[in-house]
Coordinates of N, CA and C in Angstrom, one line a residue:
X1 N -1.7 -5.1 9.3 CA -2.2 -4.7 8.0 C -3.7 -4.6 8.1
X2 N -4.3 -3.9 7.0 CA -5.7 -3.7 7.0 C -6.4 -4.6 5.9
X3 N -7.5 -5.2 6.2 CA -8.3 -5.8 5.2 C -9.7 -5.0 5.3
X4 N -10.4 -5.2 4.2 CA -11.7 -4.4 4.1 C -12.8 -5.3 3.7
X5 N -13.9 -5.2 4.5 CA -15.1 -6.0 4.3 C -16.2 -5.2 3.8
X6 N -16.8 -5.5 2.6 CA -17.8 -4.7 2.0 C -19.1 -4.7 2.7
X7 N -19.9 -3.6 2.6 CA -21.2 -3.5 3.1 C -22.2 -3.2 2.0
X8 N -23.2 -4.0 1.9 CA -24.2 -3.8 0.8 C -25.3 -2.9 1.2
X9 N -25.5 -1.8 0.4 CA -26.6 -0.9 0.7 C -27.9 -1.5 0.0
X10 N -28.9 -1.9 0.8 CA -30.0 -2.6 0.3 C -31.0 -1.6 -0.4
X11 N -30.8 -0.4 -0.2 CA -31.7 0.6 -0.9 C -31.2 0.8 -2.4
X12 N -29.9 0.8 -2.6 CA -29.3 1.0 -3.9 C -28.9 -0.3 -4.6
X13 N -28.8 -1.4 -3.8 CA -28.2 -2.7 -4.3 C -26.8 -2.5 -4.7
X14 N -26.0 -1.6 -4.1 CA -24.6 -1.4 -4.4 C -23.8 -1.4 -3.2
X15 N -22.5 -1.8 -3.3 CA -21.6 -1.7 -2.3 C -21.0 -0.3 -2.2
X16 N -21.4 0.4 -1.2 CA -21.0 1.9 -1.1 C -20.1 2.1 0.1
X17 N -19.8 1.1 0.9 CA -19.0 1.3 2.1 C -18.3 0.0 2.4
X18 N -17.2 0.1 3.1 CA -16.4 -1.0 3.6 C -16.0 -0.7 5.0
X19 N -15.7 -1.8 5.8 CA -15.2 -1.7 7.1 C -13.7 -2.1 7.1
X20 N -12.8 -1.2 7.6 CA -11.4 -1.5 7.7 C -11.2 -2.4 9.0
X21 N -10.6 -3.5 8.8 CA -10.4 -4.5 9.9 C -8.9 -4.8 10.0
X22 N -8.4 -4.6 11.3 CA -7.0 -4.8 11.6 C -6.6 -6.2 11.6
X23 N -5.5 -6.6 11.0 CA -5.0 -8.0 11.0 C -3.5 -8.0 11.3
X24 N -3.0 -9.1 11.9 CA -1.6 -9.2 12.3 C -1.1 -10.5 11.9
X25 N -0.1 -10.5 11.0 CA 0.6 -11.7 10.5 C 2.0 -11.7 11.1
X26 N 2.2 -12.4 12.1 CA 3.5 -12.5 12.8 C 4.5 -13.3 12.0
X27 N 5.7 -12.9 11.9 CA 6.7 -13.6 11.0 C 6.9 -15.1 11.4
X28 N 6.7 -15.5 12.7 CA 6.9 -16.9 13.0 C 5.6 -17.5 13.6
X29 N 4.8 -16.8 14.2 CA 3.5 -17.3 14.7 C 2.4 -17.4 13.7
X30 N 2.6 -16.7 12.6 CA 1.5 -16.7 11.6 C 0.4 -15.7 12.0
X31 N -0.8 -16.0 11.5 CA -1.9 -15.0 11.7 C -2.4 -15.1 13.2
X32 N -2.5 -13.9 13.8 CA -2.9 -13.9 15.2 C -4.2 -13.2 15.3
X33 N -5.2 -13.8 16.0 CA -6.5 -13.2 16.0 C -6.6 -11.9 16.7
X34 N -7.4 -10.9 16.2 CA -7.6 -9.7 16.9 C -8.2 -9.8 18.3
X35 N -8.9 -10.9 18.6 CA -9.4 -11.2 19.9 C -8.2 -11.3 20.9
X36 N -7.1 -11.7 20.4 CA -5.9 -11.9 21.3 C -5.1 -10.6 21.3
X37 N -4.8 -10.0 20.2 CA -3.9 -8.8 20.2 C -4.5 -7.5 20.5
X38 N -5.8 -7.3 20.3 CA -6.4 -6.0 20.6 C -6.5 -5.7 22.1
X39 N -6.9 -6.7 22.9 CA -6.9 -6.5 24.4 C -5.5 -6.2 24.9
X40 N -4.5 -6.9 24.3 CA -3.1 -6.7 24.8 C -2.7 -5.3 24.4
X41 N -3.0 -4.8 23.2 CA -2.7 -3.5 22.8 C -3.3 -2.4 23.7
X42 N -4.6 -2.7 24.2 CA -5.2 -1.8 25.1 C -4.6 -1.8 26.4
X43 N -4.2 -3.0 26.9 CA -3.6 -3.1 28.2 C -2.2 -2.3 28.3
X44 N -1.5 -2.4 27.2 CA -0.1 -1.8 27.2 C -0.1 -0.4 26.7
X45 N -1.3 0.1 26.3 CA -1.3 1.5 25.8 C -0.9 1.6 24.3
X46 N -0.6 0.5 23.7 CA -0.2 0.6 22.3 C -1.3 0.8 21.3
X47 N -2.6 0.7 21.8 CA -3.7 0.8 21.0 C -3.8 2.3 20.4
X48 N -3.2 3.2 21.1 CA -3.2 4.6 20.7 C -2.4 4.8 19.4
X49 N -1.1 4.4 19.4 CA -0.4 4.6 18.1 C -0.9 3.6 17.0
X50 N -1.3 2.4 17.4 CA -1.9 1.5 16.4 C -3.2 2.1 15.8
X51 N -4.0 2.7 16.6 CA -5.2 3.3 16.2 C -5.0 4.5 15.2
X52 N -4.0 5.3 15.5 CA -3.6 6.4 14.7 C -3.1 5.9 13.3
X53 N -2.4 4.8 13.3 CA -1.9 4.2 12.0 C -3.1 3.7 11.2
X54 N -4.1 3.0 11.9 CA -5.2 2.5 11.2 C -6.0 3.7 10.5
X55 N -6.2 4.7 11.3 CA -6.9 5.9 10.7 C -6.2 6.4 9.5
X56 N -4.9 6.6 9.6 CA -4.1 7.2 8.5 C -4.1 6.3 7.3
X57 N -3.9 5.0 7.5 CA -3.9 4.0 6.4 C -5.3 3.9 5.7
X58 N -6.3 3.9 6.5 CA -7.7 3.8 6.0 C -8.0 5.0 5.2
X59 N -7.6 6.2 5.7 CA -7.9 7.4 4.9 C -7.1 7.5 3.6
X60 N -5.8 7.0 3.7 CA -5.0 7.0 2.5 C -5.6 6.1 1.5
X61 N -6.1 4.9 1.9 CA -6.7 4.0 1.0 C -7.9 4.5 0.4
X62 N -8.7 5.2 1.2 CA -10.0 5.8 0.7 C -9.7 6.9 -0.3
X63 N -8.7 7.7 -0.1 CA -8.3 8.8 -1.0 C -7.8 8.1 -2.3
X64 N -7.1 7.0 -2.2 CA -6.6 6.4 -3.5 C -7.8 5.9 -4.3
X65 N -8.7 5.2 -3.6 CA -9.9 4.7 -4.3 C -10.7 5.9 -4.9
X66 N -10.9 7.0 -4.2 CA -11.7 8.1 -4.7 C -11.0 8.7 -5.9
X67 N -9.6 8.7 -5.9 CA -8.9 9.3 -7.1 C -9.1 8.5 -8.3
X68 N -9.5 7.2 -8.2 CA -9.7 6.3 -9.3 C -11.1 6.0 -9.6
X69 N -12.0 6.8 -8.9 CA -13.4 6.7 -9.2 C -14.2 5.7 -8.4
X70 N -13.5 5.1 -7.4 CA -14.2 4.1 -6.6 C -14.6 4.8 -5.3
X71 N -15.8 5.3 -5.2 CA -16.3 6.2 -4.2 C -16.9 5.4 -3.0
X72 N -16.0 4.9 -2.2 CA -16.4 4.1 -1.1 C -16.2 4.9 0.2
X73 N -17.2 4.7 1.1 CA -17.0 5.2 2.5 C -16.3 4.1 3.3
X74 N -15.4 4.5 4.2 CA -14.6 3.6 5.0 C -14.9 3.7 6.4
X75 N -15.3 2.6 7.1 CA -15.6 2.7 8.5 C -14.3 2.2 9.3
X76 N -13.9 2.9 10.3 CA -12.7 2.5 11.1 C -13.2 2.3 12.6
X77 N -12.7 1.2 13.1 CA -13.1 0.9 14.5 C -12.2 1.7 15.5
X78 N -12.8 2.2 16.5 CA -12.1 2.9 17.6 C -12.3 2.2 18.9
X79 N -11.2 2.0 19.7 CA -11.3 1.4 21.0 C -11.9 2.5 22.0
X80 N -12.3 2.0 23.1 CA -12.9 2.9 24.1 C -11.8 3.9 24.6
X81 N -10.5 3.5 24.6 CA -9.4 4.4 25.0 C -9.2 5.5 24.0
X82 N -9.4 5.1 22.7 CA -9.3 6.2 21.7 C -10.4 7.2 21.8
X83 N -11.6 6.7 22.0 CA -12.8 7.5 22.1 C -12.7 8.5 23.3
X84 N -12.0 8.1 24.4 CA -11.9 9.0 25.5 C -10.7 9.9 25.3
X85 N -9.8 9.7 24.4 CA -8.6 10.5 24.2 C -9.0 11.9 23.7
X86 N -8.4 12.9 24.3 CA -8.8 14.3 24.0 C -8.3 14.7 22.6
X87 N -7.3 13.9 22.1 CA -6.8 14.3 20.8 C -7.4 13.6 19.6
X88 N -8.6 12.9 19.9 CA -9.2 12.1 18.8 C -9.6 12.9 17.6
X89 N -10.3 14.1 17.9 CA -10.7 14.9 16.8 C -9.5 15.3 15.9
X90 N -8.4 15.7 16.6 CA -7.3 16.1 15.8 C -6.7 14.9 15.0
X91 N -6.7 13.7 15.6 CA -6.2 12.5 14.9 C -7.0 12.3 13.6
X92 N -8.3 12.4 13.7 CA -9.2 12.1 12.6 C -9.0 13.2 11.5
X93 N -8.9 14.5 12.0 CA -8.7 15.6 11.1 C -7.4 15.5 10.3
X94 N -6.3 15.2 11.1 CA -5.0 15.0 10.4 C -4.9 13.9 9.4
X95 N -5.6 12.8 9.8 CA -5.6 11.6 8.9 C -6.3 11.9 7.6
X96 N -7.4 12.7 7.7 CA -8.1 13.1 6.5 C -7.3 14.1 5.7
X97 N -6.8 15.1 6.4 CA -6.0 16.1 5.7 C -4.8 15.6 5.0
X98 N -4.0 14.7 5.6 CA -2.8 14.2 5.1 C -3.1 13.2 3.9
X99 N -4.2 12.6 4.0 CA -4.5 11.6 2.9 C -4.9 12.3 1.6
X100 N -5.3 13.5 1.6 CA -5.7 14.2 0.4 C -7.1 13.9 0.0
X101 N -8.0 13.4 0.9 CA -9.4 13.2 0.6 C -10.0 14.6 0.3
X102 N -10.7 14.7 -0.8 CA -11.2 16.0 -1.3 C -12.1 16.7 -0.3
X103 N -13.0 15.9 0.3 CA -13.9 16.5 1.3 C -13.7 15.9 2.7
X104 N -13.6 16.7 3.7 CA -13.5 16.2 5.1 C -14.8 16.2 5.8
X105 N -15.9 16.4 5.1 CA -17.2 16.4 5.7 C -17.8 15.0 5.7
X106 N -18.8 14.7 6.5 CA -19.5 13.5 6.5 C -19.0 12.4 7.4
X107 N -18.1 12.8 8.3 CA -17.6 11.8 9.3 C -18.7 11.6 10.3
X108 N -19.0 10.4 10.7 CA -20.1 10.1 11.7 C -19.6 8.9 12.6
X109 N -20.3 8.8 13.7 CA -20.0 7.7 14.7 C -21.0 6.6 14.6
X110 N -20.6 5.4 14.6 CA -21.5 4.2 14.7 C -21.2 3.5 16.0
X111 N -22.3 2.9 16.6 CA -22.1 2.0 17.7 C -22.0 0.6 17.3
X112 N -20.8 0.0 17.5 CA -20.5 -1.4 17.1 C -21.1 -2.4 18.1
X113 N -21.4 -3.6 17.6 CA -21.9 -4.7 18.5 C -23.1 -4.3 19.3
X114 N -24.0 -3.5 18.7 CA -25.1 -2.9 19.4 C -26.0 -4.0 20.0
X115 N -26.4 -3.9 21.3 CA -27.2 -4.8 22.0 C -26.4 -5.7 22.9
X116 N -25.1 -5.6 22.9 CA -24.3 -6.5 23.7 C -23.2 -5.7 24.5
X117 N -22.7 -6.3 25.5 CA -21.5 -5.7 26.2 C -21.7 -4.3 26.7
X118 N -20.8 -3.4 26.2 CA -20.8 -2.0 26.7 C -21.5 -1.1 25.7
X119 N -22.2 -1.7 24.7 CA -23.0 -0.9 23.8 C -24.3 -0.4 24.4
X120 N -24.2 0.6 25.2 CA -25.3 1.0 26.1 C -26.2 2.0 25.3
X121 N -27.5 1.9 25.7 CA -28.5 2.8 25.1 C -28.1 4.3 25.5
X122 N -27.4 4.5 26.6 CA -27.1 5.9 27.0 C -26.2 6.6 26.0
X123 N -25.5 5.8 25.2 CA -24.6 6.4 24.2 C -25.4 7.2 23.2
X124 N -26.7 6.8 23.0 CA -27.5 7.5 22.0 C -27.9 8.9 22.4
X125 N -27.8 9.1 23.8 CA -28.1 10.4 24.3 C -26.9 11.3 24.4
X126 N -25.7 10.7 24.7 CA -24.5 11.4 25.0 C -23.5 11.6 23.9
X127 N -23.7 10.8 22.8 CA -22.8 10.9 21.7 C -23.6 11.2 20.4
X128 N -22.9 11.9 19.4 CA -23.6 12.2 18.1 C -23.6 11.0 17.2
X129 N -24.4 10.0 17.5 CA -24.4 8.7 16.8 C -25.2 8.9 15.5
X130 N -24.7 8.3 14.4 CA -25.4 8.3 13.2 C -25.8 6.9 12.7
X131 N -25.3 5.9 13.4 CA -25.5 4.5 12.8 C -25.4 3.5 14.0
X132 N -26.2 2.4 13.9 CA -26.1 1.3 14.8 C -25.7 0.1 14.0
X133 N -24.8 -0.8 14.6 CA -24.4 -2.0 14.0 C -25.0 -3.2 14.8
X134 N -25.9 -3.9 14.3 CA -26.5 -5.0 15.0 C -25.5 -6.1 15.2
X135 N -25.3 -6.5 16.4 CA -24.3 -7.5 16.7 C -24.6 -8.8 16.0
X136 N -23.5 -9.4 15.6 CA -23.6 -10.7 14.8 C -24.3 -11.8 15.5
X137 N -24.2 -11.8 16.9 CA -24.9 -12.8 17.7 C -26.4 -12.9 17.4
X138 N -27.0 -11.7 17.3 CA -28.4 -11.7 17.0 C -28.8 -12.2 15.6
X139 N -27.9 -11.8 14.7 CA -28.1 -12.2 13.3 C -27.9 -13.7 13.1
X140 N -26.9 -14.2 13.8 CA -26.6 -15.7 13.7 C -27.8 -16.5 14.2
X141 N -28.5 -16.0 15.3 CA -29.6 -16.7 15.9 C -31.0 -16.5 15.3
X142 N -31.0 -15.7 14.2 CA -32.4 -15.4 13.6 C -33.1 -16.7 13.3
X143 N -32.4 -17.7 12.8 CA -33.1 -19.0 12.4 C -33.3 -20.0 13.5
X144 N -32.7 -19.8 14.6 CA -32.8 -20.8 15.7 C -33.4 -20.3 17.0
X145 N -33.2 -19.0 17.3 CA -33.7 -18.5 18.6 C -34.9 -17.6 18.4
X146 N -36.1 -18.0 19.0 CA -37.3 -17.2 18.8 C -37.2 -15.8 19.3
X147 N -36.2 -15.5 20.2 CA -36.1 -14.2 20.8 C -35.2 -13.2 19.9
X148 N -34.5 -13.8 19.0 CA -33.5 -13.0 18.2 C -34.3 -12.1 17.2
X149 N -35.3 -12.6 16.5 CA -36.0 -11.8 15.6 C -36.7 -10.6 16.2
X150 N -37.4 -10.7 17.3 CA -38.0 -9.5 17.9 C -37.0 -8.5 18.4
X151 N -35.8 -8.9 18.8 CA -34.8 -8.0 19.2 C -34.3 -7.2 18.0
X152 N -34.0 -7.9 16.9 CA -33.6 -7.2 15.7 C -34.6 -6.3 15.2
X153 N -35.9 -6.7 15.2 CA -37.0 -5.8 14.8 C -37.0 -4.5 15.7
X154 N -36.8 -4.7 17.0 CA -36.9 -3.6 18.0 C -35.7 -2.6 17.7
X155 N -34.6 -3.2 17.4 CA -33.4 -2.3 17.1 C -33.7 -1.5 15.8
X156 N -34.2 -2.1 14.8 CA -34.5 -1.5 13.6 C -35.6 -0.4 13.8
X157 N -36.6 -0.7 14.6 CA -37.7 0.3 14.8 C -37.2 1.5 15.6
X158 N -36.4 1.2 16.6 CA -35.8 2.3 17.4 C -34.9 3.2 16.5
X159 N -34.1 2.6 15.7 CA -33.2 3.3 14.8 C -34.0 4.2 13.9
X160 N -35.0 3.7 13.3 CA -35.9 4.4 12.4 C -36.5 5.6 13.1
X161 N -37.0 5.4 14.3 CA -37.6 6.6 15.1 C -36.6 7.6 15.4
X162 N -35.3 7.2 15.5 CA -34.2 8.2 15.9 C -33.5 8.7 14.7
X163 N -33.9 8.3 13.5 CA -33.2 8.7 12.3 C -31.8 8.2 12.1
X164 N -31.6 7.0 12.6 CA -30.3 6.3 12.5 C -30.3 5.3 11.4
X165 N -29.1 5.1 10.7 CA -28.9 4.0 9.8 C -28.6 2.8 10.6
X166 N -28.8 1.6 10.0 CA -28.4 0.3 10.6 C -27.7 -0.6 9.7
X167 N -26.6 -1.2 10.2 CA -25.8 -2.2 9.5 C -26.0 -3.5 10.3
X168 N -26.3 -4.6 9.7 CA -26.4 -5.9 10.3 C -25.1 -6.6 10.0
X169 N -24.4 -7.0 11.1 CA -23.1 -7.7 10.9 C -23.3 -9.2 10.9
X170 N -22.3 -9.9 10.3 CA -22.3 -11.3 10.4 C -23.4 -12.0 9.7
X171 N -23.8 -11.4 8.6 CA -24.9 -12.1 7.7 C -24.2 -13.2 7.0
X172 N -24.7 -14.4 7.1 CA -24.0 -15.6 6.5 C -24.9 -16.5 5.7
X173 N -26.3 -16.3 5.8 CA -27.2 -17.2 5.1 C -28.2 -16.4 4.3
X174 N -28.8 -17.1 3.3 CA -29.9 -16.5 2.5 C -31.0 -16.1 3.4
X175 N -31.4 -16.9 4.3 CA -32.5 -16.7 5.2 C -32.3 -15.4 6.1
X176 N -31.1 -15.3 6.6 CA -30.8 -14.1 7.4 C -30.9 -12.8 6.5
X177 N -30.3 -12.9 5.3 CA -30.4 -11.7 4.4 C -31.9 -11.4 4.1
X178 N -32.7 -12.4 3.7 CA -34.1 -12.2 3.4 C -34.8 -11.5 4.5
X179 N -34.6 -12.0 5.7 CA -35.3 -11.4 6.9 C -34.9 -9.9 7.0
X180 N -33.6 -9.6 7.0 CA -33.2 -8.2 7.2 C -33.7 -7.3 6.1
X181 N -33.7 -7.8 4.9 CA -34.1 -7.0 3.7 C -35.6 -6.7 3.9
X182 N -36.4 -7.7 4.3 CA -37.9 -7.6 4.5 C -38.2 -6.6 5.6
X183 N -37.3 -6.5 6.6 CA -37.6 -5.6 7.8 C -37.0 -4.2 7.6
X184 N -36.4 -4.0 6.4 CA -36.0 -2.6 6.1 C -34.6 -2.2 6.7
X185 N -33.7 -3.2 6.9 CA -32.3 -2.9 7.3 C -31.6 -2.3 6.2
X186 N -30.9 -1.2 6.5 CA -30.2 -0.4 5.4 C -29.0 -1.1 4.8
X187 N -28.2 -1.7 5.6 CA -26.9 -2.3 5.1 C -26.7 -3.7 5.7
X188 N -26.1 -4.6 5.0 CA -25.7 -5.9 5.5 C -24.2 -6.1 5.2
X189 N -23.6 -6.9 6.1 CA -22.2 -7.1 6.0 C -21.9 -8.5 6.6
X190 N -21.1 -9.3 5.9 CA -20.8 -10.6 6.4 C -20.4 -11.6 5.2
X191 N -20.2 -12.8 5.6 CA -19.7 -13.8 4.6 C -20.7 -14.1 3.6
X192 N -22.0 -13.8 3.8 CA -23.0 -14.0 2.8 C -22.7 -13.2 1.6
X193 N -22.1 -12.0 1.8 CA -21.7 -11.1 0.8 C -20.3 -11.3 0.4
X194 N -19.4 -11.2 1.4 CA -17.9 -11.3 1.1 C -17.2 -11.3 2.4
X195 N -16.1 -12.0 2.4 CA -15.1 -12.0 3.6 C -14.4 -10.6 3.5
X196 N -13.6 -10.4 4.6 CA -12.7 -9.2 4.5 C -11.5 -9.6 3.6
X197 N -10.9 -8.6 2.9 CA -9.8 -8.9 2.0 C -8.9 -7.7 1.8
X198 N -7.7 -7.9 1.4 CA -6.8 -6.7 1.1 C -7.4 -5.8 0.0
X199 N -7.0 -4.6 0.0 CA -7.5 -3.6 -0.9 C -7.6 -4.0 -2.3
X200 N -6.4 -4.6 -2.8 CA -6.4 -5.0 -4.2 C -7.4 -6.1 -4.6
X201 N -7.5 -7.0 -3.6 CA -8.5 -8.1 -3.8 C -9.9 -7.6 -3.8
X202 N -10.2 -6.6 -2.9 CA -11.5 -6.0 -2.9 C -11.9 -5.3 -4.2
X203 N -10.9 -4.6 -4.8 CA -11.1 -4.0 -6.1 C -11.5 -5.0 -7.1
X204 N -10.8 -6.1 -7.2 CA -11.1 -7.2 -8.1 C -12.5 -7.8 -7.9
X205 N -12.8 -8.0 -6.6 CA -14.1 -8.5 -6.3 C -15.2 -7.6 -6.7
X206 N -15.1 -6.3 -6.5 CA -16.1 -5.4 -6.9 C -16.3 -5.4 -8.4
X207 N -15.2 -5.6 -9.1 CA -15.3 -5.6 -10.6 C -15.9 -6.8 -11.2
X208 N -15.9 -7.9 -10.4 CA -16.4 -9.2 -10.9 C -17.7 -9.7 -10.3
X209 N -18.0 -9.3 -9.1 CA -19.2 -9.8 -8.4 C -20.5 -9.2 -8.8
X210 N -21.5 -10.1 -9.2 CA -22.8 -9.6 -9.6 C -23.7 -9.7 -8.4
X211 N -23.8 -8.6 -7.7 CA -24.7 -8.5 -6.5 C -26.1 -8.6 -6.9
X212 N -26.6 -8.0 -8.0 CA -28.0 -8.1 -8.3 C -28.5 -9.5 -8.5
X213 N -27.6 -10.4 -9.1 CA -28.0 -11.8 -9.3 C -28.3 -12.5 -8.0
X214 N -27.5 -12.2 -7.0 CA -27.7 -12.8 -5.7 C -28.9 -12.3 -5.0
X215 N -29.1 -11.0 -5.0 CA -30.3 -10.5 -4.3 C -31.6 -10.9 -5.0
X216 N -31.5 -10.9 -6.3 CA -32.7 -11.3 -7.1 C -33.1 -12.8 -6.8
X217 N -32.1 -13.6 -6.6 CA -32.3 -15.0 -6.2 C -33.0 -15.2 -4.9
X218 N -32.7 -14.3 -4.0 CA -33.3 -14.3 -2.6 C -34.7 -13.7 -2.6
X219 N -34.9 -12.6 -3.3 CA -36.1 -11.9 -3.2 C -37.1 -12.4 -4.3

């Protein structure tokens, strides 16, 4: 199943996007962490049909929201295997077309977990990237590691020079949010704002949560 975690646009002070996150509730084992089942899906090749379902379901949900006036952008994670798949463009196109989303324009690529692992700088030259997502490990260490802040500042400066948007993941404290807002980060995402939740719960949250009150308290 999919849950959705909101992203706060710091320029508009509105939630304008969500990230679709894959969850698995096994009938006897209960909730199984994506850290366990995503690598297994990649090893067995099941990540391809699972990824197609995620695309289709996320687009269906986005179309439903749009039809009711909730104009959210939805981010969907792709595995490296999906990205290399020659049918990826068609998968995205079909998911959008079948969902009934009014406009199929505006699809862009983001680099997740930027600054760690396989999130290489070379991707910025070889892929049509529109957004960087600062890895949560840097955000988490902003208050404790003297090297974290300069790294985050460097990512923000590089993104600005390249005309890229930036999402900071894993924001959990007032201090982390205040730092990112002061440095001009475009979007924040994490438990400081809200956990991931099913679509219906997200709709209720958006109707009840006073984002301005929280940001005013920090700033």
